[in-house]
């Protein structure tokens, strides 16, 4: 009768190392008490999903706030699903948000002594561990073909039993080593399965940092741990990696809760202490059509892809702050109390996580970003806006390039004061709002649409107001309030009442009240009924350009 060792040696003839050797190669980390070792472990299967940014942010924050280590591991064992180049993209996109690993995979190189940090390059490490499991009699080859597994599923469905490979349905579980060896020698393809000792009747207590103690059904499935392509499955790979890389707490999506009993049984069988687990809530949205909550979907929601926020020019810190409001219920209050503090001063905690699926709320993100952008000083605003524009809006970048001072004075209107003006939610709002300052755009604007003057106003009154406004121009020499008095006087000269109540009583006696008069000037200068503070706009444009605009408007009337 062949021994387990003979079977293991037949399967992995070249594997000479043992788990002990691996323990030596990857020593236990020496870190201060309480320091967390966390990781972000995505699969290179496409763009960075907003949920993944959330997951990475949580892992990063827990490591940073505890003076621990945050590392990046690429989980590419499912090579059929891999999309080339996306590993590097993920690293780059996270970097955009300031999430940079202390060690691990960086897209084009690796750093750290616990590597390799790309799973497909760790095949030997997994083989060492699986070989020992075979020796212990806790793993075996399974020769079922796809068709056989399909048949099994049909039988189980017909018998109304839980589908899967376990107990009496596990066809190759109870073969003798001689039989396994015989089949391998015949060249029959196989995978390797874990031999579970669990039972569907039993429950396991599992602790989750966010959910507390959970009562889950024990694992009893003989799951595949090693595939025919020579790589392990996620279940086994993450276990080995988190063990040797010294992860203290695994932060991952709640979709993994149901596999936790598998992982706990595997840890126990390997004789390793499992790290703590924190299963993070999945980000949800309210479906526009059905009104029901559902997962943020790549197909339906543009905000599911992190690239959306980058393209739209959301301030990165705004996105991070928004995600932290999803993470911890006390973050928003903290932000109100500490509006100027960097987010790194906030301490995340597992017990402040909300349990039900967090709802992605665009208006809230917009508000946070608006507030943040309003509080930027003009240099920061211009720098970030320029960085964004260089990539996503060439004409805005060209404006900044050709006259940065002009751009800064435009976006500085009502900025750097106690209650700054909240004009922009994102950098993609900027160009549309500032266009009118630029003469060529202004010309195009007044050509494209009739100016929105009040229709009841006589054109001669409009012209007279505009001529008088230029003739009596005195913007540069005054402060805002004396200029305002001049505007009232201008209105009075053209029969615009300087008192709203008086005007309301006898509207027929007047052309309007003085706000209507100022509106004529605003529309002529800004080609819109709305603008930032007109006094500031006029100061930036200067008399010559204002006079040119007035002439253009008069000619068009
Ligand atoms: N590669 C897994 C995923 O992308 C990682 C889960 C984990 O963090 O352990 O879902």
Coordinates of C-alpha atoms and ligand atoms in Angstrom, one line a residue:
X1 CA 0.0 0.0 0.0
X2 CA 1.5 3.3 -1.1
X3 CA 1.9 6.0 1.6
X4 CA 0.7 9.6 1.5
X5 CA 4.3 10.6 1.1
X6 CA 4.6 8.5 -2.0
X7 CA 1.5 10.1 -3.5
X8 CA 2.7 13.6 -2.5
X9 CA 6.1 12.9 -4.1
X10 CA 4.6 11.7 -7.3
X11 CA 2.4 14.8 -7.6
X12 CA 5.2 17.3 -6.6
X13 CA 8.5 15.5 -7.4
X14 CA 10.5 18.8 -7.5
X15 CA 9.2 20.3 -4.3
X16 CA 11.8 19.7 -1.7
X17 CA 11.2 22.6 0.6
X18 CA 8.9 22.3 3.7
X19 CA 6.7 24.7 5.5
X20 CA 9.4 25.2 8.1
X21 CA 11.7 26.4 5.4
X22 CA 9.1 28.9 4.3
X23 CA 8.7 30.1 7.9
X24 CA 12.4 30.8 8.0
X25 CA 12.3 32.6 4.7
X26 CA 9.4 34.8 5.8
X27 CA 10.1 35.7 9.4
X28 CA 7.4 37.1 11.7
X29 CA 7.2 40.9 11.4
X30 CA 8.6 42.9 14.2
X31 CA 6.1 45.7 14.7
X32 CA 5.0 47.8 17.6
X33 CA 2.0 46.6 19.7
X34 CA -1.3 47.2 18.0
X35 CA 0.2 47.8 14.5
X36 CA -2.0 46.3 11.8
X37 CA -0.7 44.6 8.7
X38 CA -3.3 45.0 6.0
X39 CA -3.5 44.4 2.3
X40 CA -5.3 45.2 -0.8
X41 CA -5.5 42.1 -3.0
X42 CA -7.3 42.7 -6.2
X43 CA -7.5 40.5 -9.3
X44 CA -6.2 42.1 -12.5
X45 CA -9.6 41.8 -14.2
X46 CA -10.3 45.3 -15.3
X47 CA -10.7 48.9 -14.1
X48 CA -10.7 50.0 -10.4
X49 CA -14.3 49.6 -9.1
X50 CA -15.5 52.2 -6.6
X51 CA -16.0 49.4 -4.2
X52 CA -12.4 48.3 -4.6
X53 CA -11.2 51.9 -3.9
X54 CA -13.3 51.7 -0.8
X55 CA -11.8 48.4 0.2
X56 CA -8.2 49.7 -0.4
X57 CA -8.9 52.9 1.5
X58 CA -10.1 50.9 4.5
X59 CA -7.0 48.6 4.5
X60 CA -4.7 51.6 4.0
X61 CA -6.3 53.6 6.8
X62 CA -6.1 50.9 9.4
X63 CA -2.5 50.2 8.7
X64 CA -1.5 53.9 8.7
X65 CA -3.4 54.9 11.8
X66 CA -1.8 52.0 13.8
X67 CA 1.7 52.6 12.3
X68 CA 1.6 49.2 10.7
X69 CA 2.1 48.1 7.1
X70 CA -0.2 48.2 4.1
X71 CA 0.8 46.1 1.2
X72 CA -0.5 45.4 -2.3
X73 CA -0.8 41.8 -3.6
X74 CA -1.9 40.9 -7.1
X75 CA -4.3 37.9 -7.0
X76 CA -4.0 36.6 -10.6
X77 CA -4.5 32.9 -10.0
X78 CA -7.6 32.9 -12.3
X79 CA -5.6 33.5 -15.4
X80 CA -8.6 33.1 -17.7
X81 CA -10.1 36.2 -16.3
X82 CA -6.9 38.3 -16.3
X83 CA -6.9 41.4 -18.5
X84 CA -3.3 42.3 -19.3
X85 CA -2.0 45.6 -18.0
X86 CA -4.8 46.1 -15.5
X87 CA -2.5 45.4 -12.5
X88 CA -0.5 48.4 -13.2
X89 CA -3.6 50.5 -13.9
X90 CA -5.0 49.6 -10.4
X91 CA -1.8 50.7 -8.8
X92 CA -1.8 54.0 -10.7
X93 CA -5.4 54.7 -10.0
X94 CA -5.0 54.1 -6.3
X95 CA -1.9 56.4 -6.3
X96 CA -4.1 59.1 -7.7
X97 CA -6.0 59.0 -4.5
X98 CA -2.9 58.9 -2.4
X99 CA -3.2 55.2 -1.6
X100 CA 0.3 54.0 -2.0
X101 CA 1.5 50.7 -0.5
X102 CA 4.4 50.3 1.9
X103 CA 5.4 47.2 0.1
X104 CA 4.3 44.7 -2.5
X105 CA 3.4 44.9 -6.1
X106 CA 3.8 48.3 -7.8
X107 CA 2.9 47.4 -11.4
X108 CA 6.4 47.5 -12.8
X109 CA 8.4 46.3 -9.8
X110 CA 8.1 44.9 -6.3
X111 CA 9.4 45.9 -2.9
X112 CA 9.5 44.0 0.3
X113 CA 10.9 40.8 1.7
X114 CA 7.6 38.9 1.8
X115 CA 7.4 38.6 -2.0
X116 CA 6.8 37.7 -4.7
X117 CA 3.6 39.7 -4.3
X118 CA 2.0 38.4 -7.5
X119 CA 0.3 35.1 -6.9
X120 CA 1.2 33.4 -10.2
X121 CA 4.8 33.8 -9.2
X122 CA 4.3 32.1 -5.9
X123 CA 3.3 28.7 -7.4
X124 CA 6.2 26.9 -5.6
X125 CA 5.2 28.3 -2.2
X126 CA 1.6 26.9 -2.6
X127 CA 3.0 23.6 -3.8
X128 CA 5.0 23.2 -0.7
X129 CA 1.9 23.7 1.4
X130 CA -0.3 21.5 -0.6
X131 CA 2.3 18.8 -0.6
X132 CA 2.2 18.8 3.2
X133 CA -1.5 18.6 3.2
X134 CA -1.4 15.5 0.9
X135 CA 1.2 14.0 3.3
X136 CA -1.2 14.6 6.2
X137 CA -4.0 12.9 4.2
X138 CA -5.9 16.2 4.0
X139 CA -5.8 16.7 0.3
X140 CA -6.3 14.3 -2.6
X141 CA -6.5 14.3 -6.4
X142 CA -9.9 14.5 -8.1
X143 CA -10.1 13.2 -11.6
X144 CA -13.7 14.2 -12.3
X145 CA -14.2 15.7 -15.8
X146 CA -16.4 18.7 -16.4
X147 CA -19.1 16.5 -17.7
X148 CA -19.1 14.3 -14.6
X149 CA -19.3 17.4 -12.3
X150 CA -22.2 18.6 -14.4
X151 CA -24.0 15.3 -14.1
X152 CA -23.4 15.4 -10.3
X153 CA -25.0 18.8 -10.2
X154 CA -28.0 17.5 -12.0
X155 CA -28.4 14.5 -9.7
X156 CA -28.1 16.8 -6.7
X157 CA -30.6 19.2 -8.1
X158 CA -33.1 16.3 -8.8
X159 CA -32.6 14.9 -5.3
X160 CA -32.9 18.4 -3.8
X161 CA -29.7 18.3 -1.9
X162 CA -27.0 20.9 -1.6
X163 CA -24.9 21.0 -4.7
X164 CA -21.2 20.4 -4.4
X165 CA -18.4 17.9 -3.9
X166 CA -18.7 16.4 -0.5
X167 CA -19.3 13.2 1.4
X168 CA -20.9 10.4 -0.6
X169 CA -20.9 12.7 -3.7
X170 CA -17.1 13.1 -3.6
X171 CA -16.3 10.4 -6.0
X172 CA -12.5 10.4 -5.6
X173 CA -12.4 11.2 -1.9
X174 CA -12.0 7.6 -0.7
X175 CA -9.7 6.0 -3.2
X176 CA -6.6 4.4 -1.9
X177 CA -3.2 5.9 -2.6
X178 CA -2.5 3.0 -5.0
X179 CA -5.6 3.9 -7.0
X180 CA -4.6 7.6 -7.1
X181 CA -1.1 6.7 -8.2
X182 CA -2.5 4.4 -10.9
X183 CA -4.7 7.1 -12.3
X184 CA -2.0 9.7 -12.3
X185 CA 0.4 7.3 -14.0
X186 CA -2.3 6.7 -16.7
X187 CA -2.1 10.5 -17.4
X188 CA -5.7 11.3 -16.3
X189 CA -6.0 15.0 -15.6
X190 CA -6.8 16.1 -12.1
X191 CA -7.2 18.9 -9.6
X192 CA -6.4 18.7 -5.9
X193 CA -9.2 19.0 -3.3
X194 CA -9.1 19.7 0.3
X195 CA -10.5 16.8 2.4
X196 CA -12.9 18.5 4.8
X197 CA -13.8 17.0 8.2
X198 CA -16.7 19.3 8.6
X199 CA -20.4 18.4 8.8
X200 CA -23.4 20.2 7.5
X201 CA -25.1 19.7 10.9
X202 CA -22.5 21.6 12.7
X203 CA -22.1 25.3 13.3
X204 CA -18.9 27.3 13.7
X205 CA -18.5 30.5 15.6
X206 CA -16.6 33.0 13.6
X207 CA -15.7 36.5 14.7
X208 CA -15.9 39.4 12.4
X209 CA -14.4 42.8 13.4
X210 CA -17.5 44.6 12.1
X211 CA -20.3 42.1 12.7
X212 CA -19.1 40.6 15.9
X213 CA -19.7 36.9 16.5
X214 CA -21.3 35.0 13.7
X215 CA -22.8 31.6 13.7
X216 CA -22.1 29.9 10.4
X217 CA -22.6 26.4 9.0
X218 CA -19.4 24.4 9.2
X219 CA -17.6 23.8 5.9
X220 CA -18.1 20.3 4.7
X221 CA -17.3 20.7 1.0
X222 CA -14.1 19.3 -0.5
X223 CA -13.2 22.4 -2.3
X224 CA -10.6 22.6 -5.1
X225 CA -7.4 24.1 -3.7
X226 CA -5.1 23.4 -6.7
X227 CA -6.2 23.6 -10.3
X228 CA -5.0 21.7 -13.3
X229 CA -3.1 24.7 -14.5
X230 CA -0.7 24.4 -11.5
X231 CA -2.1 27.3 -9.5
X232 CA -4.2 27.3 -6.4
X233 CA -7.7 28.8 -6.0
X234 CA -8.3 32.0 -4.1
X235 CA -9.3 30.1 -1.0
X236 CA -6.0 28.4 -0.6
X237 CA -3.8 31.2 -2.1
X238 CA -5.0 33.9 0.2
X239 CA -4.6 31.7 3.2
X240 CA -1.0 30.9 2.4
X241 CA -0.2 34.5 1.5
X242 CA -1.9 36.1 4.5
X243 CA -0.1 33.7 6.7
X244 CA 3.4 34.2 5.3
X245 CA 3.0 37.9 4.7
X246 CA 1.9 38.4 8.3
X247 CA -1.5 40.0 7.7
X248 CA -3.1 40.8 11.0
X249 CA -6.6 41.7 9.7
X250 CA -8.1 40.8 6.4
X251 CA -10.4 43.5 5.1
X252 CA -12.5 42.3 2.2
X253 CA -15.9 42.5 0.7
X254 CA -18.8 40.9 2.5
X255 CA -19.4 38.5 -0.4
X256 CA -16.7 36.4 1.2
X257 CA -18.5 35.8 4.5
X258 CA -20.1 32.6 3.1
X259 CA -16.6 31.1 2.4
X260 CA -15.2 32.0 5.8
X261 CA -15.9 28.6 7.3
X262 CA -13.8 27.1 4.5
X263 CA -10.9 29.5 5.3
X264 CA -11.2 28.8 9.0
X265 CA -11.1 25.1 8.5
X266 CA -8.1 25.4 6.2
X267 CA -6.2 27.6 8.7
X268 CA -6.9 25.1 11.4
X269 CA -5.8 22.2 9.3
X270 CA -2.6 24.0 8.3
X271 CA -2.0 24.6 12.1
X272 CA -1.8 28.3 11.5
X273 CA -3.5 31.1 13.5
X274 CA -6.0 32.8 11.3
X275 CA -5.8 36.6 11.0
X276 CA -8.8 38.7 12.1
X277 CA -11.4 39.2 9.5
X278 CA -13.5 42.3 8.7
X279 CA -16.0 41.9 6.0
X280 CA -16.8 45.3 4.5
X281 CA -20.3 46.4 3.4
X282 CA -21.0 46.3 -0.3
X283 CA -21.7 49.7 -1.8
X284 CA -25.3 49.9 -3.1
X285 CA -27.4 52.4 -5.1
X286 CA -31.1 53.0 -5.4
X287 CA -32.0 51.8 -8.9
X288 CA -33.5 54.6 -10.9
X289 CA -36.0 52.4 -12.6
X290 CA -37.2 50.1 -9.8
X291 CA -36.5 52.3 -6.8
X292 CA -34.9 49.2 -5.1
X293 CA -31.5 49.0 -3.6
X294 CA -29.0 47.1 -5.6
X295 CA -25.2 46.7 -5.9
X296 CA -23.3 49.4 -7.7
X297 CA -23.1 48.0 -11.2
X298 CA -20.3 48.4 -13.8
X299 CA -22.9 48.2 -16.5
X300 CA -25.5 50.6 -15.2
X301 CA -23.8 53.1 -13.0
X302 CA -21.0 55.4 -14.3
X303 CA -19.9 56.0 -10.7
X304 CA -19.1 52.3 -10.3
X305 CA -15.8 53.0 -12.1
X306 CA -13.2 55.1 -10.2
X307 CA -12.1 56.5 -13.6
X308 CA -15.5 58.4 -13.7
X309 CA -14.4 60.6 -10.7
X310 CA -11.0 61.2 -12.3
X311 CA -12.6 62.1 -15.7
X312 CA -15.1 64.4 -14.1
X313 CA -12.4 66.1 -12.0
X314 CA -13.7 65.4 -8.6
X315 CA -11.1 66.5 -6.0
X316 CA -9.5 63.3 -4.9
X317 CA -9.8 64.2 -1.3
X318 CA -13.5 64.8 -1.8
X319 CA -14.0 61.2 -3.0
X320 CA -11.9 59.9 -0.1
X321 CA -13.9 61.9 2.3
X322 CA -17.1 60.7 0.8
X323 CA -16.1 57.1 1.0
X324 CA -15.2 57.6 4.7
X325 CA -18.7 58.9 5.3
X326 CA -19.9 55.5 4.0
X327 CA -17.3 53.7 6.2
X328 CA -17.8 55.3 9.6
X329 CA -21.0 56.8 10.9
X330 CA -19.1 59.4 12.9
X331 CA -16.9 60.7 10.1
X332 CA -19.3 63.4 8.9
X333 CA -19.6 64.9 12.4
X334 CA -15.8 64.8 12.8
X335 CA -15.4 66.6 9.4
X336 CA -17.9 69.3 10.5
X337 CA -15.9 69.8 13.7
X338 CA -12.6 69.7 12.0
X339 CA -13.2 71.3 8.6
X340 CA -9.5 72.1 7.9
X341 CA -8.0 68.9 9.3
X342 CA -6.6 66.3 6.9
X343 CA -8.5 63.0 6.8
X344 CA -5.4 61.2 8.1
X345 CA -6.3 62.7 11.5
X346 CA -9.5 60.8 11.7
X347 CA -9.3 57.4 13.4
X348 CA -11.4 54.7 11.6
X349 CA -12.9 52.0 13.8
X350 CA -14.5 48.7 12.9
X351 CA -17.4 49.2 15.4
X352 CA -18.6 52.4 13.6
X353 CA -19.2 50.6 10.3
X354 CA -22.7 50.4 9.2
X355 CA -23.9 46.9 8.6
X356 CA -26.5 47.3 5.9
X357 CA -25.3 47.9 2.4
X358 CA -24.0 51.5 2.2
X359 CA -25.9 53.6 -0.3
X360 CA -23.9 55.6 -2.8
X361 CA -25.2 59.1 -2.7
X362 CA -24.1 61.3 -5.6
X363 CA -25.6 64.6 -4.2
X364 CA -23.7 64.0 -1.0
X365 CA -20.4 63.5 -2.8
X366 CA -21.2 66.6 -4.8
X367 CA -21.7 68.6 -1.6
X368 CA -18.5 67.4 0.0
X369 CA -16.5 68.2 -3.1
X370 CA -18.1 71.6 -3.5
X371 CA -17.3 72.5 0.0
X372 CA -13.8 71.3 -0.4
X373 CA -13.2 73.1 -3.7
X374 CA -14.6 76.4 -2.2
X375 CA -12.1 76.2 0.6
X376 CA -9.1 75.7 -1.6
X377 CA -6.8 78.7 -2.0
X378 CA -6.5 80.0 -5.5
X379 CA -3.0 78.4 -6.0
X380 CA -4.1 74.9 -4.9
X381 CA -7.3 75.2 -7.0
X382 CA -5.4 76.3 -10.1
X383 CA -2.7 73.6 -9.6
X384 CA -5.2 70.8 -9.3
X385 CA -7.4 72.1 -12.0
X386 CA -4.5 72.4 -14.4
X387 CA -3.3 68.8 -13.6
X388 CA -6.8 67.6 -14.4
X389 CA -7.2 69.8 -17.5
X390 CA -4.0 68.6 -19.0
X391 CA -5.4 65.1 -19.1
X392 CA -9.1 65.7 -19.7
X393 CA -9.8 69.2 -21.0
X394 CA -7.2 70.5 -23.4
X395 CA -8.9 73.9 -24.0
X396 CA -9.0 74.7 -20.3
X397 CA -5.4 73.7 -19.9
X398 CA -4.6 76.1 -22.8
X399 CA -6.4 78.9 -21.1
X400 CA -4.4 78.4 -17.9
X401 CA -1.2 78.1 -19.9
X402 CA -1.8 81.3 -21.8
X403 CA -2.6 83.4 -18.7
X404 CA -2.5 81.8 -15.4
X405 CA -2.9 85.1 -13.5
X406 CA -6.2 85.8 -15.3
X407 CA -7.4 82.3 -14.5
X408 CA -6.5 82.7 -10.9
X409 CA -8.2 86.0 -10.5
X410 CA -11.3 84.5 -12.1
X411 CA -11.6 81.5 -9.8
X412 CA -10.5 83.7 -6.9
X413 CA -13.7 85.7 -6.9
X414 CA -15.3 85.3 -3.5
X415 CA -12.7 82.8 -2.5
X416 CA -10.3 83.0 0.4
X417 CA -12.9 84.5 2.7
X418 CA -15.0 83.2 5.6
X419 CA -17.9 82.0 3.5
X420 CA -16.4 81.3 0.1
X421 CA -18.6 81.0 -3.0
X422 CA -19.5 77.4 -3.9
X423 CA -19.3 77.4 -7.6
X424 CA -17.7 74.1 -8.6
X425 CA -18.4 70.5 -7.6
X426 CA -15.7 69.2 -9.9
X427 CA -13.1 70.6 -12.3
X428 CA -15.3 69.7 -15.3
X429 CA -17.7 72.5 -14.1
X430 CA -15.1 75.1 -14.4
X431 CA -14.8 75.9 -18.1
X432 CA -18.5 76.4 -18.7
X433 CA -18.7 78.8 -15.8
X434 CA -15.7 81.0 -16.6
X435 CA -15.9 81.0 -20.4
X436 CA -17.6 84.4 -20.6
X437 CA -14.6 86.1 -19.3
X438 CA -12.7 85.3 -22.4
X439 CA -13.5 87.7 -25.3
X440 CA -13.8 85.1 -28.0
X441 CA -16.1 82.9 -26.0
X442 CA -18.1 85.9 -25.0
X443 CA -18.6 86.8 -28.7
X444 CA -19.7 83.3 -29.5
X445 CA -22.1 83.3 -26.5
X446 CA -23.9 86.5 -27.6
X447 CA -24.1 85.2 -31.2
X448 CA -25.5 81.8 -30.2
X449 CA -28.5 83.0 -28.1
X450 CA -30.5 86.2 -27.7
X451 CA -29.5 87.9 -24.5
X452 CA -32.0 87.2 -21.7
X453 CA -33.0 90.9 -21.1
X454 CA -36.4 91.4 -19.6
X455 CA -38.8 91.5 -22.5
X456 CA -40.8 94.4 -21.2
X457 CA -37.8 96.7 -21.3
X458 CA -37.6 99.2 -24.1
X459 CA -34.3 98.7 -26.0
X460 CA -33.6 102.5 -25.8
X461 CA -33.7 102.2 -22.0
X462 CA -31.2 99.3 -22.2
X463 CA -28.9 101.2 -24.5
X464 CA -29.1 104.4 -22.4
X465 CA -28.3 102.4 -19.2
X466 CA -25.3 100.7 -20.9
X467 CA -23.9 103.9 -22.4
X468 CA -24.2 105.7 -19.1
X469 CA -22.6 102.8 -17.3
X470 CA -19.5 103.1 -19.5
X471 CA -19.5 106.9 -19.5
X472 CA -19.6 107.0 -15.7
X473 CA -17.3 103.9 -15.3
X474 CA -15.5 104.1 -12.0
X475 CA -14.8 100.5 -11.0
X476 CA -11.1 100.5 -10.2
X477 CA -11.1 103.6 -8.0
X478 CA -13.8 102.4 -5.7
X479 CA -14.6 99.8 -3.1
X480 CA -17.6 97.7 -3.6
X481 CA -20.1 99.6 -1.5
X482 CA -19.4 103.0 -3.0
X483 CA -19.5 101.5 -6.5
X484 CA -22.9 100.0 -5.5
X485 CA -24.2 103.5 -4.5
X486 CA -23.1 104.7 -8.0
X487 CA -25.1 101.9 -9.5
X488 CA -28.2 103.0 -7.5
X489 CA -27.6 106.5 -8.8
X490 CA -27.3 105.2 -12.3
X491 CA -30.6 103.4 -11.9
X492 CA -32.3 106.6 -10.6
X493 CA -31.1 108.5 -13.6
X494 CA -32.9 106.0 -15.9
X495 CA -36.0 105.8 -13.8
X496 CA -35.2 102.6 -11.9
X497 CA -36.6 103.0 -8.4
X498 CA -34.1 102.8 -5.5
X499 CA -36.6 101.4 -3.1
X500 CA -38.2 98.1 -3.6
X501 CA -41.3 98.7 -1.6
X502 CA -42.0 102.0 -3.3
X503 CA -41.5 100.3 -6.7
X504 CA -43.9 97.4 -5.7
X505 CA -46.6 99.9 -5.0
X506 CA -46.4 101.8 -8.3
X507 CA -44.6 99.6 -10.8
X508 CA -46.1 101.4 -13.7
X509 CA -44.3 104.6 -12.7
X510 CA -40.8 103.0 -13.2
X511 CA -38.7 101.0 -15.6
X512 CA -38.0 98.7 -12.8
X513 CA -36.1 98.9 -9.5
X514 CA -32.4 99.2 -9.3
X515 CA -31.7 95.5 -9.2
X516 CA -33.3 95.4 -12.7
X517 CA -30.9 98.0 -13.8
X518 CA -27.9 96.1 -12.5
X519 CA -29.2 93.1 -14.2
X520 CA -29.0 94.9 -17.6
X521 CA -25.3 95.4 -17.0
X522 CA -24.8 91.9 -15.8
X523 CA -26.5 90.4 -18.9
X524 CA -24.6 92.6 -21.2
X525 CA -21.2 91.9 -19.6
X526 CA -21.6 88.2 -18.7
X527 CA -24.2 87.1 -21.3
X528 CA -26.2 85.5 -18.5
X529 CA -28.6 86.5 -15.7
X530 CA -26.2 84.9 -13.3
X531 CA -22.6 85.6 -12.5
X532 CA -20.2 85.8 -9.7
X533 CA -20.0 89.2 -8.0
X534 CA -20.4 91.7 -10.8
X535 CA -18.0 94.2 -9.2
X536 CA -15.2 91.6 -9.3
X537 CA -16.0 90.6 -12.8
X538 CA -15.8 94.2 -14.0
X539 CA -12.5 94.7 -12.2
X540 CA -11.0 91.7 -14.0
X541 CA -12.4 92.7 -17.4
X542 CA -11.5 96.4 -17.2
X543 CA -13.2 99.3 -18.9
X544 CA -11.9 98.7 -22.4
X545 CA -13.3 95.2 -22.6
X546 CA -16.6 96.2 -20.9
X547 CA -17.0 99.0 -23.4
X548 CA -16.4 96.6 -26.3
X549 CA -19.0 94.3 -24.9
X550 CA -21.5 97.1 -24.5
X551 CA -21.0 98.1 -28.1
X552 CA -21.5 94.5 -29.3
X553 CA -24.7 94.2 -27.3
X554 CA -26.1 97.4 -28.6
X555 CA -25.3 96.4 -32.2
X556 CA -27.1 93.1 -31.6
X557 CA -30.3 94.6 -30.1
Ligands
LIG1 N1 -8.8 38.8 -5.0 C1 -10.0 38.9 -4.1 C2 -11.0 39.8 -4.8 O1 -10.6 40.6 -5.7 C3 -9.5 39.5 -2.8 C4 -10.4 39.2 -1.7 C5 -9.5 39.5 -0.4 O2 -9.2 40.6 -0.2 O3 -9.1 38.5 0.2 O4 -12.1 39.8 -4.4

